[in-house]
PDB file of C-alpha atoms in Angstrom:
ATOM      1  CA  MET A 108      87.463  76.369 100.257  1.00  0.00           C
ATOM      2  CA  SER A 109      87.412  79.673  99.285  1.00  0.00           C
ATOM      3  CA  ARG A 110      87.806  82.577 101.492  1.00  0.00           C
ATOM      4  CA  ARG A 111      84.535  84.838 101.040  1.00  0.00           C
ATOM      5  CA  ILE A 112      85.529  88.551 100.597  1.00  0.00           C
ATOM      6  CA  LEU A 113      83.090  91.674 101.402  1.00  0.00           C
ATOM      7  CA  ALA A 114      84.189  94.634  98.557  1.00  0.00           C
ATOM      8  CA  ALA A 115      82.835  98.006  99.615  1.00  0.00           C
ATOM      9  CA  ASP A 116      83.803 100.802  97.870  1.00  0.00           C
ATOM     10  CA  ASP A 117      81.653 103.934  95.392  1.00  0.00           C
ATOM     11  CA  SER A 118      83.838 103.760  92.990  1.00  0.00           C
ATOM     12  CA  ALA A 119      82.796 101.467  89.632  1.00  0.00           C
ATOM     13  CA  ALA A 120      86.549 101.479  89.086  1.00  0.00           C
ATOM     14  CA  MET A 121      88.318 100.474  92.138  1.00  0.00           C
ATOM     15  CA  ARG A 122      85.618  97.555  92.990  1.00  0.00           C
ATOM     16  CA  GLU A 123      86.485  96.317  88.892  1.00  0.00           C
ATOM     17  CA  ILE A 124      90.127  96.060  90.491  1.00  0.00           C
ATOM     18  CA  LEU A 125      88.944  94.787  93.554  1.00  0.00           C
ATOM     19  CA  LEU A 126      87.141  92.282  92.225  1.00  0.00           C
ATOM     20  CA  ALA A 127      89.385  91.604  89.026  1.00  0.00           C
ATOM     21  CA  THR A 128      92.175  91.199  91.472  1.00  0.00           C
ATOM     22  CA  LEU A 129      90.861  89.659  94.597  1.00  0.00           C
ATOM     23  CA  SER A 130      88.999  86.286  92.555  1.00  0.00           C
ATOM     24  CA  GLU A 131      92.113  86.218  89.720  1.00  0.00           C
ATOM     25  CA  ALA A 132      93.731  85.065  93.714  1.00  0.00           C
ATOM     26  CA  GLY A 133      91.517  82.552  94.455  1.00  0.00           C
ATOM     27  CA  TYR A 134      89.281  84.738  96.653  1.00  0.00           C
ATOM     28  CA  LEU A 135      84.513  84.934  96.198  1.00  0.00           C
ATOM     29  CA  VAL A 136      84.311  88.450  96.728  1.00  0.00           C
ATOM     30  CA  THR A 137      81.225  90.114  97.197  1.00  0.00           C
ATOM     31  CA  ILE A 138      81.117  93.396  96.013  1.00  0.00           C
ATOM     32  CA  ALA A 139      79.074  96.748  98.035  1.00  0.00           C
ATOM     33  CA  CYS A 140      78.746 100.269  96.266  1.00  0.00           C
ATOM     34  CA  ASP A 141      78.576 101.709 100.152  1.00  0.00           C
ATOM     35  CA  GLY A 142      78.723 101.636 103.810  1.00  0.00           C
ATOM     36  CA  GLN A 143      74.875 100.246 103.752  1.00  0.00           C
ATOM     37  CA  ASP A 144      75.040  98.538 100.997  1.00  0.00           C
ATOM     38  CA  ALA A 145      78.161  96.449 102.127  1.00  0.00           C
ATOM     39  CA  LEU A 146      76.646  96.154 105.807  1.00  0.00           C
ATOM     40  CA  ARG A 147      72.917  94.864 103.878  1.00  0.00           C
ATOM     41  CA  HIS A 148      75.038  91.961 102.975  1.00  0.00           C
ATOM     42  CA  ALA A 149      76.577  91.487 106.391  1.00  0.00           C
ATOM     43  CA  LEU A 150      73.235  90.708 107.880  1.00  0.00           C
ATOM     44  CA  SER A 151      72.856  87.633 105.036  1.00  0.00           C
ATOM     45  CA  GLN A 152      75.800  85.763 105.033  1.00  0.00           C
ATOM     46  CA  THR A 153      79.466  85.996 106.217  1.00  0.00           C
ATOM     47  CA  PHE A 154      82.568  86.970 105.449  1.00  0.00           C
ATOM     48  CA  ASP A 155      86.451  85.810 106.312  1.00  0.00           C
ATOM     49  CA  LEU A 156      87.700  90.280 104.987  1.00  0.00           C
ATOM     50  CA  VAL A 157      86.263  92.792 105.342  1.00  0.00           C
ATOM     51  CA  LEU A 158      87.662  95.331 102.444  1.00  0.00           C
ATOM     52  CA  THR A 159      85.796  99.802 102.667  1.00  0.00           C
ATOM     53  CA  ASP A 160      86.657 102.550 101.615  1.00  0.00           C
ATOM     54  CA  GLN A 161      86.363 105.573 104.058  1.00  0.00           C
ATOM     55  CA  HIS A 162      84.596 108.413 101.583  1.00  0.00           C
ATOM     56  CA  MET A 163      81.125 106.934 100.262  1.00  0.00           C
ATOM     57  CA  PRO A 164      77.734 108.195 100.715  1.00  0.00           C
ATOM     58  CA  VAL A 165      74.899 106.549 102.898  1.00  0.00           C
ATOM     59  CA  MET A 166      77.210 105.145 104.797  1.00  0.00           C
ATOM     60  CA  ASP A 167      81.088 105.827 105.413  1.00  0.00           C
ATOM     61  CA  GLY A 168      83.650 102.531 105.500  1.00  0.00           C
ATOM     62  CA  LEU A 169      84.198 103.736 109.707  1.00  0.00           C
ATOM     63  CA  THR A 170      80.507 104.141 110.854  1.00  0.00           C
ATOM     64  CA  LEU A 171      80.942 100.743 108.392  1.00  0.00           C
ATOM     65  CA  ILE A 172      82.628  99.048 110.405  1.00  0.00           C
ATOM     66  CA  GLN A 173      81.535 100.596 114.087  1.00  0.00           C
ATOM     67  CA  SER A 174      78.135  98.800 112.703  1.00  0.00           C
ATOM     68  CA  LEU A 175      80.138  95.335 112.358  1.00  0.00           C
ATOM     69  CA  ARG A 176      82.480  95.305 114.714  1.00  0.00           C
ATOM     70  CA  GLN A 177      78.730  95.596 116.933  1.00  0.00           C
ATOM     71  CA  MET A 178      77.504  91.768 115.040  1.00  0.00           C
ATOM     72  CA  GLU A 179      78.824  88.770 117.065  1.00  0.00           C
ATOM     73  CA  ALA A 180      79.939  87.306 113.139  1.00  0.00           C
ATOM     74  CA  TYR A 181      82.079  90.055 112.983  1.00  0.00           C
ATOM     75  CA  ASP A 182      83.777  90.567 116.907  1.00  0.00           C
ATOM     76  CA  ALA A 183      86.969  89.361 114.667  1.00  0.00           C
ATOM     77  CA  VAL A 184      86.836  89.194 111.535  1.00  0.00           C
ATOM     78  CA  PRO A 185      89.390  91.365 109.467  1.00  0.00           C
ATOM     79  CA  ILE A 186      88.276  94.417 108.255  1.00  0.00           C
ATOM     80  CA  LEU A 187      90.525  97.217 106.419  1.00  0.00           C
ATOM     81  CA  VAL A 188      89.855 100.720 105.066  1.00  0.00           C
ATOM     82  CA  LEU A 189      90.837 101.462 101.669  1.00  0.00           C
ATOM     83  CA  THR A 190      91.735 105.083 102.116  1.00  0.00           C
ATOM     84  CA  THR A 191      94.452 107.895 100.848  1.00  0.00           C
ATOM     85  CA  GLU A 192      94.078 109.909 104.051  1.00  0.00           C
ATOM     86  CA  PHE A 193      97.259 109.116 105.967  1.00  0.00           C
ATOM     87  CA  GLY A 194      97.504 111.326 108.662  1.00  0.00           C
ATOM     88  CA  GLU A 195      97.202 110.331 112.454  1.00  0.00           C
ATOM     89  CA  SER A 196      94.580 111.221 113.156  1.00  0.00           C
ATOM     90  CA  PHE A 197      92.690 108.811 110.155  1.00  0.00           C
ATOM     91  CA  LYS A 198      94.993 106.289 111.345  1.00  0.00           C
ATOM     92  CA  THR A 199      93.444 106.706 115.552  1.00  0.00           C
ATOM     93  CA  ALA A 200      89.733 106.964 113.912  1.00  0.00           C
ATOM     94  CA  ALA A 201      90.014 103.375 111.747  1.00  0.00           C
ATOM     95  CA  ARG A 202      91.611 101.846 115.118  1.00  0.00           C
ATOM     96  CA  GLU A 203      88.825 103.399 117.670  1.00  0.00           C
ATOM     97  CA  ALA A 204      86.190 101.916 115.293  1.00  0.00           C
ATOM     98  CA  GLY A 205      87.677  98.795 115.043  1.00  0.00           C
ATOM     99  CA  ALA A 206      90.030  98.314 111.825  1.00  0.00           C
ATOM    100  CA  SER A 207      92.553  96.357 111.795  1.00  0.00           C
ATOM    101  CA  GLY A 208      94.204  97.474 109.413  1.00  0.00           C
ATOM    102  CA  TRP A 209      94.455  99.960 106.240  1.00  0.00           C
ATOM    103  CA  LEU A 210      96.302 100.011 102.068  1.00  0.00           C
ATOM    104  CA  LEU A 211      96.345 104.110 100.861  1.00  0.00           C
ATOM    105  CA  LYS A 212      94.798 103.999  97.274  1.00  0.00           C
ATOM    106  CA  PRO A 213      95.949 104.318  95.008  1.00  0.00           C
ATOM    107  CA  LEU A 214      96.246 100.843  95.852  1.00  0.00           C
ATOM    108  CA  ASP A 215      98.869  97.835  93.993  1.00  0.00           C
ATOM    109  CA  PRO A 216      97.244  94.961  92.791  1.00  0.00           C
ATOM    110  CA  GLN A 217      99.791  92.420  94.250  1.00  0.00           C
ATOM    111  CA  THR A 218     100.621  94.608  97.887  1.00  0.00           C
ATOM    112  CA  LEU A 219      96.446  94.176  98.466  1.00  0.00           C
ATOM    113  CA  THR A 220      96.716  90.980  97.337  1.00  0.00           C
ATOM    114  CA  GLU A 221      99.408  90.174  99.552  1.00  0.00           C
ATOM    115  CA  VAL A 222      97.693  91.821 102.701  1.00  0.00           C
ATOM    116  CA  VAL A 223      94.523  90.408 102.002  1.00  0.00           C
ATOM    117  CA  SER A 224      96.481  86.981 101.898  1.00  0.00           C
ATOM    118  CA  GLU A 225      98.115  87.630 105.148  1.00  0.00           C
ATOM    119  CA  LEU A 226      95.126  88.820 107.331  1.00  0.00           C
ATOM    120  CA  VAL A 227      93.002  85.483 105.120  1.00  0.00           C
ATOM    121  CA  LEU A 228      95.741  82.767 106.939  1.00  0.00           C
ATOM    122  CA  HIS A 229      96.647  84.596 110.178  1.00  0.00           C
ATOM    123  CA  GLU A 230      92.102  84.460 110.070  1.00  0.00           C
ATOM    124  CA  GLY A 231      92.407  80.474 109.707  1.00  0.00           C
ATOM    125  CA  ALA A 232      95.268  80.107 111.716  1.00  0.00           C
TER     126      ALA A 232
END
């Protein structure tokens, strides 16, 4: 059974990269254009992993994570933040919001696939 991934990013190019990379790796990927769109998808179905950009209009990534963590279905689902921020204050804020970790942009497709696989396998164990 294929694992389901929800990926939210306001950049069309990044959404295409995430969809192509993760679909090629065998995942079922649902794309969202912002946090509010992602939350709508999360309310209608359950995902095995969530990827979210930090800086998005309507609802940013940390707000999305906080909203997801309030839902029983997402209290233990891995959530990764995709960001260009690497400072300790951001890492602290991401952890406090409930992020499982983060990946720095620009994303390396191989690293993305490896990290996602590790999290999904760990979650499925």
